[in-house]
Short mmCIF file of C-alpha atoms in Angstrom, two decimals:
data_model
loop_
_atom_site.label_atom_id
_atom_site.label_comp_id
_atom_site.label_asym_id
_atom_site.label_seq_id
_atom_site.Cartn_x
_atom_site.Cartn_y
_atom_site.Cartn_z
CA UNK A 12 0.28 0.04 -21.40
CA UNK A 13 1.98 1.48 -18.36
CA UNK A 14 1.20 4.13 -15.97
CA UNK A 15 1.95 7.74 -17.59
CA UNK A 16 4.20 8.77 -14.33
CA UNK A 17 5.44 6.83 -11.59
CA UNK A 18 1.84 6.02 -9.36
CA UNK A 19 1.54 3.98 -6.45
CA UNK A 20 -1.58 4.07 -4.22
CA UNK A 21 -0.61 3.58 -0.46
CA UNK A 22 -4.43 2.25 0.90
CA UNK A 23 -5.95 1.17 4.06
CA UNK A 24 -8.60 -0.85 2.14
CA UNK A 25 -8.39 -3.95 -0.55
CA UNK A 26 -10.32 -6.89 0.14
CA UNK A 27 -13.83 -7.52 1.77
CA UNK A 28 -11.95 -10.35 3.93
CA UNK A 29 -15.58 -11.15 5.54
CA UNK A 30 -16.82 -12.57 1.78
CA UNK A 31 -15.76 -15.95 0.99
CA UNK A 32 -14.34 -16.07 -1.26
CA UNK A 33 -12.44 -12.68 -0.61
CA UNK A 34 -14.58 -9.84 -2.79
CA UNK A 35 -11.64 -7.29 -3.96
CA UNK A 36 -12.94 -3.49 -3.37
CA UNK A 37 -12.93 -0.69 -6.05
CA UNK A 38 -9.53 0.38 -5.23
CA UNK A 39 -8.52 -1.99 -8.03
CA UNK A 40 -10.66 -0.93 -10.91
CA UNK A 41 -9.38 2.21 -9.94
CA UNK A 42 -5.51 0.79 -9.82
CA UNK A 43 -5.99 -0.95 -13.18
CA UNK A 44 -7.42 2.47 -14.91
CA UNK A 45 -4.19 4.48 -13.44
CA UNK A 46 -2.26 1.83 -15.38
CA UNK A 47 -4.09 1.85 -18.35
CA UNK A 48 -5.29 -1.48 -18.35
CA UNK A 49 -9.24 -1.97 -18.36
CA UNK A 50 -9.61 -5.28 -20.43
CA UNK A 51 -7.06 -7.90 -18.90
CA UNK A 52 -4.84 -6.33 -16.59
CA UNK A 53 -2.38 -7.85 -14.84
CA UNK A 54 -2.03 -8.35 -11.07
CA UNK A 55 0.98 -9.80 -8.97
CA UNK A 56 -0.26 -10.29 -5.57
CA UNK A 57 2.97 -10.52 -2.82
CA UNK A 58 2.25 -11.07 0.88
CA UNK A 59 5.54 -11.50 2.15
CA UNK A 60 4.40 -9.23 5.06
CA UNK A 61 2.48 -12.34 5.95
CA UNK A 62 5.08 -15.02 5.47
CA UNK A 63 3.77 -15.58 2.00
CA UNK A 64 0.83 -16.98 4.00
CA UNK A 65 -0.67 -19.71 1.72
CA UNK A 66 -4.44 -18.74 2.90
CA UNK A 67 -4.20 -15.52 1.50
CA UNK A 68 -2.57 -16.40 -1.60
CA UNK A 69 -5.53 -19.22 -2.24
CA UNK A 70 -8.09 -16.43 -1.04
CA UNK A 71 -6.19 -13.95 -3.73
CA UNK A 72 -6.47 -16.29 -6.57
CA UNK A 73 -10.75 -16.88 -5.49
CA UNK A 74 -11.17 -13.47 -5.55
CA UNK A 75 -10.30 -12.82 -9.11
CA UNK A 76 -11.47 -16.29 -10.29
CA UNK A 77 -13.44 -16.01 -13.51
CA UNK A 78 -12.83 -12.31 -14.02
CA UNK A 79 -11.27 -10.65 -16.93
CA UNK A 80 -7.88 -10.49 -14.12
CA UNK A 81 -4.49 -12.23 -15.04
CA UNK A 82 -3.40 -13.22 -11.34
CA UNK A 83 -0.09 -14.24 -10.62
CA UNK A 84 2.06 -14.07 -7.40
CA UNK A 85 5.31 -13.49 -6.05
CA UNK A 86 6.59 -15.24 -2.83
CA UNK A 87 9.92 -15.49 -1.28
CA UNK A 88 9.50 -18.30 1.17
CA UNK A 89 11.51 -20.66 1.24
CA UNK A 90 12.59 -19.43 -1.93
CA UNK A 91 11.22 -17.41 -4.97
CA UNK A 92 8.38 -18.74 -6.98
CA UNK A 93 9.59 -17.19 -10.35
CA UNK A 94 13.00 -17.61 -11.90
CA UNK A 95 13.14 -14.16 -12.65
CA UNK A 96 11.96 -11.87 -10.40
CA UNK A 97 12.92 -8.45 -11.72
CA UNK A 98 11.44 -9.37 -15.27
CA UNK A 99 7.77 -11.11 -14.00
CA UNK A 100 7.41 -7.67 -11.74
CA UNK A 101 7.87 -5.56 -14.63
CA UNK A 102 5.48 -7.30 -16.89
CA UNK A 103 3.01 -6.10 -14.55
CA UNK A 104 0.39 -3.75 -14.93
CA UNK A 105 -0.67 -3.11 -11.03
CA UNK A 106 1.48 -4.99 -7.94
CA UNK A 107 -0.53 -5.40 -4.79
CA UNK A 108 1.05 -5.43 -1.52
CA UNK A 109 -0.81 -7.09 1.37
CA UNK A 110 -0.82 -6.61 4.82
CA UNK A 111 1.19 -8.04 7.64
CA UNK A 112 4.56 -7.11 9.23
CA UNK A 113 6.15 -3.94 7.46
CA UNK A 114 9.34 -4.91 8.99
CA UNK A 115 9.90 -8.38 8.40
CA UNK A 116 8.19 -7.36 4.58
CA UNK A 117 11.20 -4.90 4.75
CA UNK A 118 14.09 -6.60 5.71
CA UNK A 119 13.14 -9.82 3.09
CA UNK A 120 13.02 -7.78 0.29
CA UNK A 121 15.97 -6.04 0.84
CA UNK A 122 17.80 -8.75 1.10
CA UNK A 123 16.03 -10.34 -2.22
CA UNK A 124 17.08 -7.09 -4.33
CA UNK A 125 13.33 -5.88 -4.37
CA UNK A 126 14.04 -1.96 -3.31
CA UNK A 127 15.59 -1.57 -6.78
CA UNK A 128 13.76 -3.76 -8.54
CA UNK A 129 10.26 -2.11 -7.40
CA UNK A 130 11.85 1.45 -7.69
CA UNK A 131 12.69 0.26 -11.16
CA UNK A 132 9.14 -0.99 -11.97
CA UNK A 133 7.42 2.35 -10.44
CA UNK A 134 9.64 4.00 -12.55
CA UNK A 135 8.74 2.57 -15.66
CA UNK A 136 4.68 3.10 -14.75
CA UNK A 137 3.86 -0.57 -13.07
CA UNK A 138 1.33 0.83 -10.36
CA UNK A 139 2.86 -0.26 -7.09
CA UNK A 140 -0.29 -0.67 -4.54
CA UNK A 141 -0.98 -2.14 -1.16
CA UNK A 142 -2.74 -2.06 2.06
CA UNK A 143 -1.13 -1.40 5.67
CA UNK A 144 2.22 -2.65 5.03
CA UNK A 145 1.67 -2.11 1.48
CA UNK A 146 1.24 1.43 2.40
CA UNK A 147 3.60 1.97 4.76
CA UNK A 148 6.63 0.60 2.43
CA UNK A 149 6.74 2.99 0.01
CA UNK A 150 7.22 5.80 2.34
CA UNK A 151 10.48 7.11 4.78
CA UNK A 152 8.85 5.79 7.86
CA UNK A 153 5.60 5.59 10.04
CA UNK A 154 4.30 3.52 13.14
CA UNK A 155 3.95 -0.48 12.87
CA UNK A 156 3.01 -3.04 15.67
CA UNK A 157 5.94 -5.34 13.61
CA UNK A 158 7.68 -5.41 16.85
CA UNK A 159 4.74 -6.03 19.44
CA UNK A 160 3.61 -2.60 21.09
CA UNK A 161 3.01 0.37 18.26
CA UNK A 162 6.01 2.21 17.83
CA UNK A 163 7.93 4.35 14.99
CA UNK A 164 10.12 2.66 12.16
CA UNK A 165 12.30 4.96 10.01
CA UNK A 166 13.92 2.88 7.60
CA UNK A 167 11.02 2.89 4.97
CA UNK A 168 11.98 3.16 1.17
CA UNK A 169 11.52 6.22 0.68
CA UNK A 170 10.16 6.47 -2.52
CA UNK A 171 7.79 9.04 -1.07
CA UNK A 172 9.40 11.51 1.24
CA UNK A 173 6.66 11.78 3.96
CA UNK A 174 5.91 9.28 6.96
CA UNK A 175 2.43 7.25 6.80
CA UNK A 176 -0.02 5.80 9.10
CA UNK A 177 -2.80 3.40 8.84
CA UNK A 178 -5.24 2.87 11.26
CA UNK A 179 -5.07 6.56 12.16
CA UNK A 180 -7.60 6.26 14.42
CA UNK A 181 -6.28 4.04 16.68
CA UNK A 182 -2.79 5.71 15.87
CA UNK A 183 -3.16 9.40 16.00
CA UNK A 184 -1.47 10.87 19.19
CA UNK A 185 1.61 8.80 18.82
CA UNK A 186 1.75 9.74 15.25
CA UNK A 187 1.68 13.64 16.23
CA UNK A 188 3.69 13.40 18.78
CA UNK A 189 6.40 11.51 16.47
CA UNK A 190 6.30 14.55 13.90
CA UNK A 191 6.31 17.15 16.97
CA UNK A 192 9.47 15.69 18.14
CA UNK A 193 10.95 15.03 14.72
CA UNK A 194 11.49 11.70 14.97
CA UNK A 195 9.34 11.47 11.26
CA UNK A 196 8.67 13.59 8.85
CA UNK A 197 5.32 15.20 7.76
CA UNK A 198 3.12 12.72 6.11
CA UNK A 199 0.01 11.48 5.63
CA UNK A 200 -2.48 8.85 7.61
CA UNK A 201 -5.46 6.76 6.54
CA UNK A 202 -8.83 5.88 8.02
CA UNK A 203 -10.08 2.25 7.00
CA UNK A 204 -11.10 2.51 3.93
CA UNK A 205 -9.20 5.75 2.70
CA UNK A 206 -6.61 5.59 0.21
CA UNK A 207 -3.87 7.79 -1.26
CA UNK A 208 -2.90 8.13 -4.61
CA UNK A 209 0.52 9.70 -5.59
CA UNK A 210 2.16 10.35 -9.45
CA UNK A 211 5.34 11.10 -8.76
CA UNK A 212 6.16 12.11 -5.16
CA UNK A 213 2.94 14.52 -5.36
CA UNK A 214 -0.80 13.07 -3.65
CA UNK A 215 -2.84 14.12 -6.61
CA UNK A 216 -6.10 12.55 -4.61
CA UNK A 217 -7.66 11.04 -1.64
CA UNK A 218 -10.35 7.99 -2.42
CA UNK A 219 -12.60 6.26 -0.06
CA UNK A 220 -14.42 3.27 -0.81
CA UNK A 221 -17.23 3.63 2.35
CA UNK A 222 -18.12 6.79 4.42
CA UNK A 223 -16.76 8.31 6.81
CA UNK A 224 -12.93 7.33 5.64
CA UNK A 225 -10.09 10.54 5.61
CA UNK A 226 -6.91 11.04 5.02
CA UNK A 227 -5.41 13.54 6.91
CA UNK A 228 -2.02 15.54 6.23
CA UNK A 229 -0.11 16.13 9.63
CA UNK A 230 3.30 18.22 9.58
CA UNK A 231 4.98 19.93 12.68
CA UNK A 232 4.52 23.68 13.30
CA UNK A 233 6.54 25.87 15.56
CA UNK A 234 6.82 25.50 19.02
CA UNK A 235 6.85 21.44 18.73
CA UNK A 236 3.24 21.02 17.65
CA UNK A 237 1.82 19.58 14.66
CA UNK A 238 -0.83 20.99 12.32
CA UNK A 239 -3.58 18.67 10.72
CA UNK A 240 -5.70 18.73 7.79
CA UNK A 241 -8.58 16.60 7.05
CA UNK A 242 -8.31 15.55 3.37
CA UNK A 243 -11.65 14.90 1.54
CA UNK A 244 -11.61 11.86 -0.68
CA UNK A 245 -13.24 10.96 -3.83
CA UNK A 246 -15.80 7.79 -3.29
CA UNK A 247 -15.57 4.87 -5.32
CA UNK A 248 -18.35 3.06 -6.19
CA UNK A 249 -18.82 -0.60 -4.75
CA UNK A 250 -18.66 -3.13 -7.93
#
């Protein structure tokens, strides 16, 4: 049963990497409700942002081991693990993006067909979902370290028509001083731990899955400053 609108949830939180095996955070109970999907859902894990690291994909599969979770994964290196991509992403009920290099993740999948095919699956209510560059891809643009030093990238796609940040913290003045200058668009940022949900092109909520976590919506004002709201989130509940 799919998603009743187009939903993705652009997160800087996931896994409790520090557990081994990896413990996955209430972000996905929360994905897997969005998609309608309590019982077994099904979750495609893809970390091409990683090189399709194999240590994460092993640490993926222990996480969900013995739960009521069908796992499966996508990876493009050296060559697809599925003979049909387009059709095992839309059997889907919630695909999870990992972190890693929102470039590189950028430029593979374009090149594999994946803009249209994920458009095609958020259209037709698979919940598309990630952390870092899993929340950075879905939007026009934002600020990666991809390239070495922090800087802007603009060549997001653009499902959502805002920039994002993650690690807003550690991010913040070059972020406002991107949208002051126009470089990006308005947008939204994360704390660890703070997520954003979106149905449609709208942010219908801000979760959290420990204290202190925000979102925050920056957009520039007159005069080449920026304006910034602190966004409370919801709290999910640790499983």
């Amino acid at each position: 049963m799919p998603a009743d609108a187009p939903t993705i949830l652009a997160t800087s939180m996931g896994f409790n990497r520090s557990r081994e095996p990896w413990r996955p955070g209430p972000i996905f109970t929360y994905a897997f409700r969005l998609a309608g999907a309590i019982e077994r859902p099904r979750l495609c894990f893809i970390a091409t942002a990683s090189g399709d690291k194999a240590e994460s994909i092993r640490n993926f599969y222990a996480a969900f081991a013995g739960s009521a979770v069908h796992t499966s994964h996508l990876a493009l290196f050296d060559k697809p693990n599925v003979p049909d991509i387009r059709a095992h992403l839309l059997g889907q009920d919630v695909i999870w993006v990992d972190r890693g290099s929102v470039a590189n993740l950028l430029a593979v999948w374009r090149v594999h067909g994946l803009d249209d095919i994920l458009r095609e699956c958020w259209q037709a209510g698979v919940v598309l979902a990630g952390e870092s560059a899993g929340s950075l891809c879905w939007h026009v643009g934002g600020t990666t370290d991809s390239f070495g030093e922090v800087r802007e990238f603009t060549d997001g796609f653009g499902f959502l028509p805002y920039s994002n940040v993650v690690h807003y913290q550690e991010r913040w003045e070059l972020y406002h001083r991107l949208i002051a200058e126009g470089v990006l668009p308005a947008g939204y940022a994360t704390d660890a731990g703070a997520g954003l949900h979106y149905r449609g092109s709208e942010l219908v909520e801000v979760v959290a899955d420990r204290r202190n976590a925000y979102a925050y919506f920056v957009e520039r004002t007159a005069g080449d400053g920026v304006n910034v709201t602190r966004l409370e989130p919801s709290r999910l509940a640790m499983q």
